[in-house]
CSV table of C-alpha atoms in Angstrom, one decimal:
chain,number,residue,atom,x,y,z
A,26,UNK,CA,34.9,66.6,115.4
A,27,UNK,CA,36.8,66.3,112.0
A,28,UNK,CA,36.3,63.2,110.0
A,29,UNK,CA,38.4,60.5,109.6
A,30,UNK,CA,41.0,60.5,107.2
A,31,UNK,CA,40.0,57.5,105.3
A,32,UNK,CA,43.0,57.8,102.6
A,33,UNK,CA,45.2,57.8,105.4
A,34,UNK,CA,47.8,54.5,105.0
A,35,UNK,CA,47.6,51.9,107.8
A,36,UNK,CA,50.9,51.2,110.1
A,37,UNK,CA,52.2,48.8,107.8
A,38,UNK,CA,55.5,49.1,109.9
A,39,UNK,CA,54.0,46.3,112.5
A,40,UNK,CA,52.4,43.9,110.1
A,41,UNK,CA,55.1,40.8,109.8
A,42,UNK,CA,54.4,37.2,110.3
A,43,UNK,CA,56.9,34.3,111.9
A,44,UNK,CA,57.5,31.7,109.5
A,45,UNK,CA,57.4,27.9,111.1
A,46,UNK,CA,56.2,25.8,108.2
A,47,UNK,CA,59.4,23.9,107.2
A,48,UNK,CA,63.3,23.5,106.5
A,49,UNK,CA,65.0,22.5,103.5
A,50,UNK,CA,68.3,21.6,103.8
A,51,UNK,CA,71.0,20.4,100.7
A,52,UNK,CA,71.0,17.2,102.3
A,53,UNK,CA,67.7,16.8,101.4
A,54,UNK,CA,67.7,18.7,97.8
A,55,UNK,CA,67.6,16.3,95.0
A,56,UNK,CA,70.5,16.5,92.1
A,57,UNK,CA,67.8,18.1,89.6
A,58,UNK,CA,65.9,21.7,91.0
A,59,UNK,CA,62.4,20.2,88.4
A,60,UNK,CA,62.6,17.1,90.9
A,61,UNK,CA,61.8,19.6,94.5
A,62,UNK,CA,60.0,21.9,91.6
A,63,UNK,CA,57.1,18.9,90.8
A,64,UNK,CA,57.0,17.7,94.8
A,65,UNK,CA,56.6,21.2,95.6
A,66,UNK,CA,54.0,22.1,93.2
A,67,UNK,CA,52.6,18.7,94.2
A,68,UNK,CA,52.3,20.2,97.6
A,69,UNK,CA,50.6,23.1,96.4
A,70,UNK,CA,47.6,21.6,94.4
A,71,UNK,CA,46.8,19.3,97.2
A,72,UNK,CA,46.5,22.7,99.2
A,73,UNK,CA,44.3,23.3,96.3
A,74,UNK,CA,42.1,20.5,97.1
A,75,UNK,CA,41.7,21.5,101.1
A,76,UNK,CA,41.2,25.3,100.1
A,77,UNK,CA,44.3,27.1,101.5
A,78,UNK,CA,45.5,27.7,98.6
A,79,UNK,CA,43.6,29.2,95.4
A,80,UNK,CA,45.6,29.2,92.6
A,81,UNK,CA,48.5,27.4,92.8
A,82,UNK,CA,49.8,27.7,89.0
A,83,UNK,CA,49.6,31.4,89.5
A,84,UNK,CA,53.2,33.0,88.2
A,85,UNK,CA,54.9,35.9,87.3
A,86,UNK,CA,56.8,36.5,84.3
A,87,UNK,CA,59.2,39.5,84.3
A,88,UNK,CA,60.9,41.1,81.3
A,89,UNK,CA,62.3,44.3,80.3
A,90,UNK,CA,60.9,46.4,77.7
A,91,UNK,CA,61.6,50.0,76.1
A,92,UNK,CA,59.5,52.8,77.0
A,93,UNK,CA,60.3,56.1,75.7
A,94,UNK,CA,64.0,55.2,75.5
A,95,UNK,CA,64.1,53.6,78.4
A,96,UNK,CA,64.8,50.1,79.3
A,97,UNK,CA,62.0,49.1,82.2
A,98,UNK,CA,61.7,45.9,84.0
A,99,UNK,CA,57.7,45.1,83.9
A,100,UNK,CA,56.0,42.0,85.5
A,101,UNK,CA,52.6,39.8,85.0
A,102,UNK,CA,50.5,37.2,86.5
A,103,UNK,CA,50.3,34.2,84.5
A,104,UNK,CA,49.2,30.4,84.7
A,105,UNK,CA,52.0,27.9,84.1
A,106,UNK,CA,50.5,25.2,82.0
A,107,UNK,CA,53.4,22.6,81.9
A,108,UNK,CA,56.8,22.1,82.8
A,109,UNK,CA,59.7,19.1,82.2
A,110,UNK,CA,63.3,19.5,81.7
A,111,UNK,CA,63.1,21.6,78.6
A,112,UNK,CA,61.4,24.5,81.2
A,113,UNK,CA,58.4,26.2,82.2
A,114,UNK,CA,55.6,26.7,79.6
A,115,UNK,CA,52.8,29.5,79.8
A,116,UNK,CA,50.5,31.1,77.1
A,117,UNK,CA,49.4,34.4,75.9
A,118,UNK,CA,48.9,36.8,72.7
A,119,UNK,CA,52.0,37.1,71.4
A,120,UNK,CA,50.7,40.2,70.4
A,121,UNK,CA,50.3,41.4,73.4
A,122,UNK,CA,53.1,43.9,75.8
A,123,UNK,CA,54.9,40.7,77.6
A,124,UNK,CA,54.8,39.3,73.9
A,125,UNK,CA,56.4,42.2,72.2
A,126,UNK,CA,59.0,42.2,75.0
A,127,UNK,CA,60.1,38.5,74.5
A,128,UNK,CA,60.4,38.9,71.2
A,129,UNK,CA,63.0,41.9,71.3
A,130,UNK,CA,64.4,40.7,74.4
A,131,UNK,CA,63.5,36.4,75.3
A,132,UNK,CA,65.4,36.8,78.9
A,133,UNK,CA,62.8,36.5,81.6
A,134,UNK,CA,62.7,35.8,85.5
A,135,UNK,CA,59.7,33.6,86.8
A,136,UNK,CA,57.9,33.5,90.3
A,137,UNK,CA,55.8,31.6,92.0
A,138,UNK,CA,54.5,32.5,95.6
A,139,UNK,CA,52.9,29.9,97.2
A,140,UNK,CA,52.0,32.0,100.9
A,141,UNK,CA,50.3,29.2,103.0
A,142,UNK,CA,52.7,26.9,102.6
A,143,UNK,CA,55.6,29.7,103.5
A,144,UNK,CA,57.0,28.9,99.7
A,145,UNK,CA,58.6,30.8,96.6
A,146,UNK,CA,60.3,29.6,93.9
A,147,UNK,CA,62.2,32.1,91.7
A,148,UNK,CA,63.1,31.5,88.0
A,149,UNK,CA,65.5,32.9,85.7
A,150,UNK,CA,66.1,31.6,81.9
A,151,UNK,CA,65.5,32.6,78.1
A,152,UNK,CA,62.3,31.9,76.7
A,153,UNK,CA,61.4,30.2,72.9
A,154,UNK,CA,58.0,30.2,71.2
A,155,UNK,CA,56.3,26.9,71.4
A,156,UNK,CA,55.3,24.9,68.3
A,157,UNK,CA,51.9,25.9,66.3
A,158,UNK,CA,51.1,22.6,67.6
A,159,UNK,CA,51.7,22.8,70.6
A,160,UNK,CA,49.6,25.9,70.6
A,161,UNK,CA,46.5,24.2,69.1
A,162,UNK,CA,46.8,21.1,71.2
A,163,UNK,CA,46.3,23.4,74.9
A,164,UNK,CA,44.0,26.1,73.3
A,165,UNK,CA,41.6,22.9,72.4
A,166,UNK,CA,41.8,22.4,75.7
A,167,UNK,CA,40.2,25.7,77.2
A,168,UNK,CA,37.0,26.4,78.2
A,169,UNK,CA,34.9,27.9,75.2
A,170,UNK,CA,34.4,31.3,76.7
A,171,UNK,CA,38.3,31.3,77.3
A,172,UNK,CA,38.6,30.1,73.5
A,173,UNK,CA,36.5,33.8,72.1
A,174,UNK,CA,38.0,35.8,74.5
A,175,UNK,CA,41.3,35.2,73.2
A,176,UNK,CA,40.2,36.3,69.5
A,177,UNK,CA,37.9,39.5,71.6
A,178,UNK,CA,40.9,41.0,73.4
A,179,UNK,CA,43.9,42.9,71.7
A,180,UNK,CA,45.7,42.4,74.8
A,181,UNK,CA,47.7,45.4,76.2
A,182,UNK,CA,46.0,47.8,74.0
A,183,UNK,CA,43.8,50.8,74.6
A,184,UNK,CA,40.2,50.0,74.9
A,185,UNK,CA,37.6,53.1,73.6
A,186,UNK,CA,35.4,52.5,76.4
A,187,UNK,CA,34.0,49.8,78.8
A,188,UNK,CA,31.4,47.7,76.4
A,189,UNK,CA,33.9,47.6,73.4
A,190,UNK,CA,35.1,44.0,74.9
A,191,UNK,CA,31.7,42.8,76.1
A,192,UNK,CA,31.2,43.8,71.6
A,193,UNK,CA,33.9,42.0,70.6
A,194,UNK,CA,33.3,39.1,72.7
A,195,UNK,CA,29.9,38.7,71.1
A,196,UNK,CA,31.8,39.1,67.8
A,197,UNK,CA,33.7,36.3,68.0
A,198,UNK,CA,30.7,34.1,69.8
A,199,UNK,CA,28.9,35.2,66.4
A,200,UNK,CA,31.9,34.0,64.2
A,201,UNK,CA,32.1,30.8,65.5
A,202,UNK,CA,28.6,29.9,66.0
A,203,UNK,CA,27.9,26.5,65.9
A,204,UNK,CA,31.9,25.3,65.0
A,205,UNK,CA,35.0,24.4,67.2
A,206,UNK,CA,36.9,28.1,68.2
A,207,UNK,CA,40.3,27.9,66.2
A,208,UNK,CA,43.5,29.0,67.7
A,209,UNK,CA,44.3,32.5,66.9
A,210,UNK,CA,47.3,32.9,64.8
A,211,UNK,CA,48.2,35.6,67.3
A,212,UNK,CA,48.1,33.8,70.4
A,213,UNK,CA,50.2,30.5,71.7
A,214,UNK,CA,52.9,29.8,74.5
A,215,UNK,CA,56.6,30.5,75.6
A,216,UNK,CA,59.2,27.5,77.2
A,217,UNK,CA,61.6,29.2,79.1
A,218,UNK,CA,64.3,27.0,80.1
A,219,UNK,CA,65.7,27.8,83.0
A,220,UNK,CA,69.2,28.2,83.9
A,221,UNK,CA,68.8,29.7,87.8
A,222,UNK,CA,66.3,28.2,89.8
A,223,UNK,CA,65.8,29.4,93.7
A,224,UNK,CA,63.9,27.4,96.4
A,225,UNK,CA,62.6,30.1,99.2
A,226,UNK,CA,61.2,28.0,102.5
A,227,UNK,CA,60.2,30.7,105.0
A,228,UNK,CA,62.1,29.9,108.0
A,229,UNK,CA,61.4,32.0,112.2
A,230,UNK,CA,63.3,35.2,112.7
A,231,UNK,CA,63.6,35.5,109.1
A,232,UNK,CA,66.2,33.1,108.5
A,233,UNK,CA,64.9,31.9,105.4
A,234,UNK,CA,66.0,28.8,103.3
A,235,UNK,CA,67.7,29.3,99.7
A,236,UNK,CA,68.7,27.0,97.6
A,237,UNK,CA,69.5,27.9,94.5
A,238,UNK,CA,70.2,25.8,91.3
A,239,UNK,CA,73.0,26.9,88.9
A,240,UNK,CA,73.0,25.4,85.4
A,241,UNK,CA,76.6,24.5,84.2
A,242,UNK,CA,78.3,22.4,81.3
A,243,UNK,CA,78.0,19.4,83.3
A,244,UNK,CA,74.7,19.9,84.8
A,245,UNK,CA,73.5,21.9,88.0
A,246,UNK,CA,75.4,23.4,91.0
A,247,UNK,CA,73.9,24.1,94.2
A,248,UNK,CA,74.1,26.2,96.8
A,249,UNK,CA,72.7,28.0,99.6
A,250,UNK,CA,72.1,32.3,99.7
A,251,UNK,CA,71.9,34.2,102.6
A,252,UNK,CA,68.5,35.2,103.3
């Protein structure tokens, strides 16, 4: 009997799932998309707190880049450390690929999946550097280990071999023995303020709410996308 063909794909054709959590309807929509954006990621950290849902800060950032003289969209997970009407703030090595993109090209599109609670929320808008002190006020806030690995990792490049981080990690834990971790001059955050913001609620046979946010001169315009 031949053996199983273990690299062989499962039917992905009948793996769906009905959506029945909720509806959201204009009526209901507040004038302002960062009002429904901080009820609904409300919503998801007290999913947090009952363990459906992990990581509800969890987002990813999309930007183009040039690769061998070709423009290519490429996409990341991040965590999304703040957000009030100026946008949606996240940090990194500016250094790093998603950095060097941003700085040639600042136009990005944001995403946050939040699957138990049959939620998305899509983001599009140009993203700025934060201050240096804004920079120094989060990275004071991270866990030490966070803090070294940020000065051991030259994010997005090529790594020699599998113990070269694990030996600059113990670098940096050597440079900073017995001291506070300082902010790398490489590393701090991005506000992208938004001018598109979608609001996906899973709805059954796949019609699905959208309501998507518009920035104008006077404010925001909303309206509703076919699913």
């Amino acid at each position: 009997m031949p053996e199983a063909d273990t690299h062989r794909a499962a039917d992905l054709s009948r793996e769906r799932l009905d959506y029945t959590a909720g509806h959201l309807s204009e009526e209901d929509a507040p004038a302002d998309p960062l009002t429904l954006f901080g009820s609904w990621l409300e919503a998801a950290l007290a999913a947090k707190e009952t363990g459906t849902l992990p990581e509800p800060t969890a987002m990813q950032v999309g930007t183009i880049t040039e690769r061998d003289g070709v423009w290519r969209p490429s996409v990341r997970t991040v965590l999304l450390k703040g957000f009030d009407p100026s946008g949606f703030t996240f940090f990194t090595n500016r250094t790093s690929a998603k950095g060097t993109a941003l700085a040639a090209h600042p136009e990005v599109a944001l995403h946050l999946h939040w699957a138990p609670l049959q939620r998305a929320v899509r983001v599009e808008g140009t993203a700025t550097p934060t201050t240096r002190a804004e920079d120094e006020e989060y990275f004071a806030t991270r866990p030490r280990g966070s803090q070294l690995a940020a000065w051991a990792s030259a994010q997005s490049t090529q790594l020699p071999d599998e113990t070269a981080l694990q030996t600059s990690y113990e670098e940096a834990e050597r440079r900073f023995a017995g001291t506070d971790v300082a902010c790398p001059p490489f590393w701090g955050g991005y506000r992208v303020a938004p001018e598109r913001v979608e609001f996906w609620q899973g709805r059954p046979s796949r019609l699905h709410d959208r309501l998507l946010y518009t920035r104008t001169a006077d404010g925001w315009r909303l309206g509703r996308l076919a699913p």
